[in-house]
Every structure is written in C-alpha cells, then in structure tokens.
Amino acid sequence: MATTDVNERTSTGTSAKNGGPGGTTTIADNVVATIAGIAVRETDGIYALGGSASRALGSVRDRMSKSPDPTRGVSVEVGQKQTAVDLDVIVEYGEPIAEDAKDIRSHVTDAVETMTGLEVVEININVLDVHLPGSDDEREGEDSNRRSERVQ
C-alpha cells in the first residue's frame, strides 16, 4: 500500500504547511489494479485481460456478483511513492502488438499517476493470445440459439 504524507506532498490536498490539517493517505494495491485494469480495457486493440483459466473463473464470478472484475489479469506492486504493474492481455487479430503495448503503457501511466500521484516505474505486458474475430463469440451465440430451437 502506498502512504502519502501530506506534509511532504502538497499535490494531494491541503498541507499542514498551508495551515490545513496534516495526515496520510493510504492507497490500497487493489485501487491501483482497478485503475490500471480499466485503463487497459479502454485501449483499442485489446480483447480481454487474463489467461483463459482466469477468464473462465472470472466469468463465473462476474455472473455471481453481476459486475465484471476490473482487476482480472492485472497485478501490481505498490510502494510508498512508486508502483509497478504486470498485465496479461489478449489482443485482437490484426492489431500491431508493439503499438498496442505502447498505448497500454501510456493509458495506464496517465490514469494511475493522475488518480493516485504514484510514479509508475514499470509496466510489464504479457501477450497471452490473439483473439480471432468470431471465434468464440459466435459459437456461444450459436449454441444458445440451437438450445432455444430444440427445447421450448
């Protein structure tokens, strides 16, 4: 967890130097992971985060909680003033992976640094797979249509 001392960093709010109350702000690892996960999902060319096992388990968890887990495929290490991010991604077929990785690093860095004030020192991206258009999306739809035609 990151702890920010208001006396050292005036960018986090009112500082004791300005006559305001002093104190600390603690940022949990999960907060940084959530911010990074959302930033990656907003990047063009990314199909999903996490490996096939974590996505399968995550989809069950998502259905149970009725909300997606933005930290799936994201792990972070948070220090006092810096953070490092590891990402497992699946890219869309035809996308230039090197450019996607550059865009991911830019989006994640901007989001994390803006929202937390932590310096992002490292973003490791593991490209686990390439998603082929229609490969699993259409099959799921076909299976559910076939079931609805067979059983009333």
CSV table of C-alpha atoms in Angstrom, one decimal:
chain,number,residue,atom,x,y,z
A,1,MET,CA,0.0,0.0,0.0
A,2,ALA,CA,1.1,3.5,-0.7
A,3,THR,CA,1.1,6.1,2.0
A,4,THR,CA,1.3,9.7,1.2
A,5,ASP,CA,2.4,12.2,3.8
A,6,VAL,CA,0.5,15.4,3.3
A,7,ASN,CA,3.5,17.3,4.8
A,8,GLU,CA,5.8,16.1,2.0
A,9,ARG,CA,3.4,16.2,-1.0
A,10,THR,CA,1.2,19.2,-1.3
A,11,SER,CA,-0.3,17.9,-4.5
A,12,THR,CA,-2.6,15.5,-2.5
A,13,GLY,CA,-4.6,18.2,-0.9
A,14,THR,CA,-4.3,20.7,1.9
A,15,SER,CA,-0.9,20.6,3.5
A,16,ALA,CA,0.0,21.3,7.1
A,17,LYS,CA,2.3,24.0,5.7
A,18,ASN,CA,-0.7,25.9,4.4
A,19,GLY,CA,-2.4,25.8,7.8
A,20,GLY,CA,-4.6,22.9,7.0
A,21,PRO,CA,-4.6,19.6,8.8
A,22,GLY,CA,-1.7,17.1,8.2
A,23,GLY,CA,-2.2,13.4,7.8
A,24,THR,CA,-1.6,10.5,5.5
A,25,THR,CA,-3.5,9.0,2.6
A,26,THR,CA,-3.1,5.3,2.0
A,27,ILE,CA,-3.8,3.8,-1.4
A,28,ALA,CA,-4.5,0.0,-1.5
A,29,ASP,CA,-3.0,-2.2,-4.1
A,30,ASN,CA,-6.5,-3.1,-5.3
A,31,VAL,CA,-7.2,0.6,-6.1
A,32,VAL,CA,-4.1,0.8,-8.4
A,33,ALA,CA,-5.0,-2.6,-10.0
A,34,THR,CA,-8.6,-1.4,-10.7
A,35,ILE,CA,-7.4,1.9,-12.2
A,36,ALA,CA,-4.9,0.0,-14.4
A,37,GLY,CA,-7.4,-2.6,-15.5
A,38,ILE,CA,-10.0,0.0,-16.6
A,39,ALA,CA,-7.3,1.9,-18.5
A,40,VAL,CA,-6.2,-1.2,-20.4
A,41,ARG,CA,-9.8,-2.1,-21.3
A,42,GLU,CA,-10.3,1.4,-22.7
A,43,THR,CA,-7.3,0.8,-25.1
A,44,ASP,CA,-8.1,-0.1,-28.7
A,45,GLY,CA,-7.0,-3.5,-29.9
A,46,ILE,CA,-7.3,-5.3,-26.6
A,47,TYR,CA,-9.8,-8.1,-26.5
A,48,ALA,CA,-9.5,-9.2,-22.8
A,49,LEU,CA,-7.3,-9.4,-19.8
A,50,GLY,CA,-6.2,-12.5,-18.1
A,51,GLY,CA,-5.4,-16.0,-19.3
A,52,SER,CA,-8.1,-18.5,-20.4
A,53,ALA,CA,-8.4,-20.1,-16.9
A,54,SER,CA,-8.7,-16.7,-15.1
A,55,ARG,CA,-11.2,-15.5,-17.7
A,56,ALA,CA,-13.3,-18.7,-17.3
A,57,LEU,CA,-13.2,-18.4,-13.5
A,58,GLY,CA,-13.8,-14.7,-13.7
A,59,SER,CA,-16.8,-15.0,-15.9
A,60,VAL,CA,-18.4,-17.3,-13.3
A,61,ARG,CA,-17.5,-14.8,-10.6
A,62,ASP,CA,-18.9,-11.9,-12.8
A,63,ARG,CA,-22.2,-13.7,-13.2
A,64,MET,CA,-22.5,-14.3,-9.5
A,65,SER,CA,-21.6,-10.8,-8.5
A,66,LYS,CA,-23.4,-9.3,-11.6
A,67,SER,CA,-20.4,-7.0,-12.2
A,68,PRO,CA,-17.1,-7.5,-14.0
A,69,ASP,CA,-13.8,-7.7,-12.1
A,70,PRO,CA,-11.6,-4.9,-13.5
A,71,THR,CA,-8.5,-6.4,-11.8
A,72,ARG,CA,-8.6,-9.7,-13.7
A,73,GLY,CA,-5.2,-10.1,-15.5
A,74,VAL,CA,-3.7,-7.2,-13.5
A,75,SER,CA,-1.2,-7.5,-10.7
A,76,VAL,CA,0.6,-4.5,-9.0
A,77,GLU,CA,3.3,-3.8,-6.6
A,78,VAL,CA,2.8,-0.6,-4.7
A,79,GLY,CA,5.4,1.2,-2.7
A,80,GLN,CA,5.5,4.5,-0.8
A,81,LYS,CA,5.8,6.7,-3.9
A,82,GLN,CA,6.0,4.3,-6.9
A,83,THR,CA,4.2,1.4,-8.4
A,84,ALA,CA,4.9,-1.4,-10.9
A,85,VAL,CA,2.1,-3.1,-13.0
A,86,ASP,CA,2.0,-6.5,-14.6
A,87,LEU,CA,-0.7,-7.2,-17.3
A,88,ASP,CA,-1.8,-10.4,-19.0
A,89,VAL,CA,-3.6,-9.4,-22.2
A,90,ILE,CA,-5.3,-10.9,-25.3
A,91,VAL,CA,-5.1,-8.7,-28.4
A,92,GLU,CA,-7.4,-8.6,-31.4
A,93,TYR,CA,-6.1,-10.3,-34.5
A,94,GLY,CA,-4.5,-7.8,-37.0
A,95,GLU,CA,-3.6,-5.3,-34.3
A,96,PRO,CA,0.0,-4.2,-34.2
A,97,ILE,CA,1.1,-5.6,-30.8
A,98,ALA,CA,4.0,-3.2,-30.3
A,99,GLU,CA,1.8,-0.2,-30.8
A,100,ASP,CA,-0.9,-1.7,-28.6
A,101,ALA,CA,1.7,-2.2,-25.8
A,102,LYS,CA,2.9,1.4,-26.2
A,103,ASP,CA,-0.8,2.6,-26.0
A,104,ILE,CA,-1.4,0.5,-22.9
A,105,ARG,CA,1.7,1.8,-21.2
A,106,SER,CA,0.6,5.4,-22.0
A,107,HIS,CA,-3.0,4.9,-20.8
A,108,VAL,CA,-2.1,3.1,-17.6
A,109,THR,CA,0.6,5.5,-16.7
A,110,ASP,CA,-1.6,8.6,-17.2
A,111,ALA,CA,-4.5,7.1,-15.3
A,112,VAL,CA,-2.5,5.8,-12.3
A,113,GLU,CA,-0.3,8.8,-12.0
A,114,THR,CA,-3.2,11.3,-12.3
A,115,MET,CA,-5.5,9.5,-9.9
A,116,THR,CA,-3.0,8.3,-7.3
A,117,GLY,CA,0.0,10.6,-7.5
A,118,LEU,CA,2.2,7.5,-7.6
A,119,GLU,CA,5.0,7.3,-10.1
A,120,VAL,CA,4.6,4.3,-12.5
A,121,VAL,CA,8.1,2.9,-12.8
A,122,GLU,CA,7.4,-0.3,-14.8
A,123,ILE,CA,4.6,-1.9,-16.8
A,124,ASN,CA,5.2,-5.5,-17.9
A,125,ILE,CA,2.8,-6.7,-20.6
A,126,ASN,CA,2.4,-10.4,-21.3
A,127,VAL,CA,0.5,-11.0,-24.5
A,128,LEU,CA,-1.1,-14.4,-23.9
A,129,ASP,CA,-3.1,-14.9,-27.1
A,130,VAL,CA,-4.6,-13.4,-30.2
A,131,HIS,CA,-8.4,-13.2,-30.5
A,132,LEU,CA,-9.8,-14.2,-33.9
A,133,PRO,CA,-12.9,-12.3,-34.9
A,134,GLY,CA,-16.0,-14.5,-34.3
A,135,SER,CA,-14.0,-17.4,-32.9
A,136,ASP,CA,-15.7,-17.8,-29.6
A,137,ASP,CA,-18.4,-15.1,-29.6
A,138,GLU,CA,-20.4,-16.6,-32.5
A,139,ARG,CA,-20.1,-20.2,-31.1
A,140,GLU,CA,-21.6,-19.1,-27.8
A,141,GLY,CA,-24.5,-17.5,-29.7
A,142,GLU,CA,-25.0,-20.5,-32.0
A,143,ASP,CA,-25.1,-22.9,-29.0
A,144,SER,CA,-27.7,-20.8,-27.2
A,145,ASN,CA,-29.8,-20.5,-30.4
A,146,ARG,CA,-29.6,-24.2,-31.0
A,147,ARG,CA,-30.8,-24.9,-27.5
A,148,SER,CA,-33.7,-22.5,-27.8
A,149,GLU,CA,-34.8,-24.1,-31.1
A,150,ARG,CA,-34.6,-27.6,-29.6
A,151,VAL,CA,-36.3,-27.0,-26.3
A,152,GLN,CA,-39.4,-24.9,-25.7
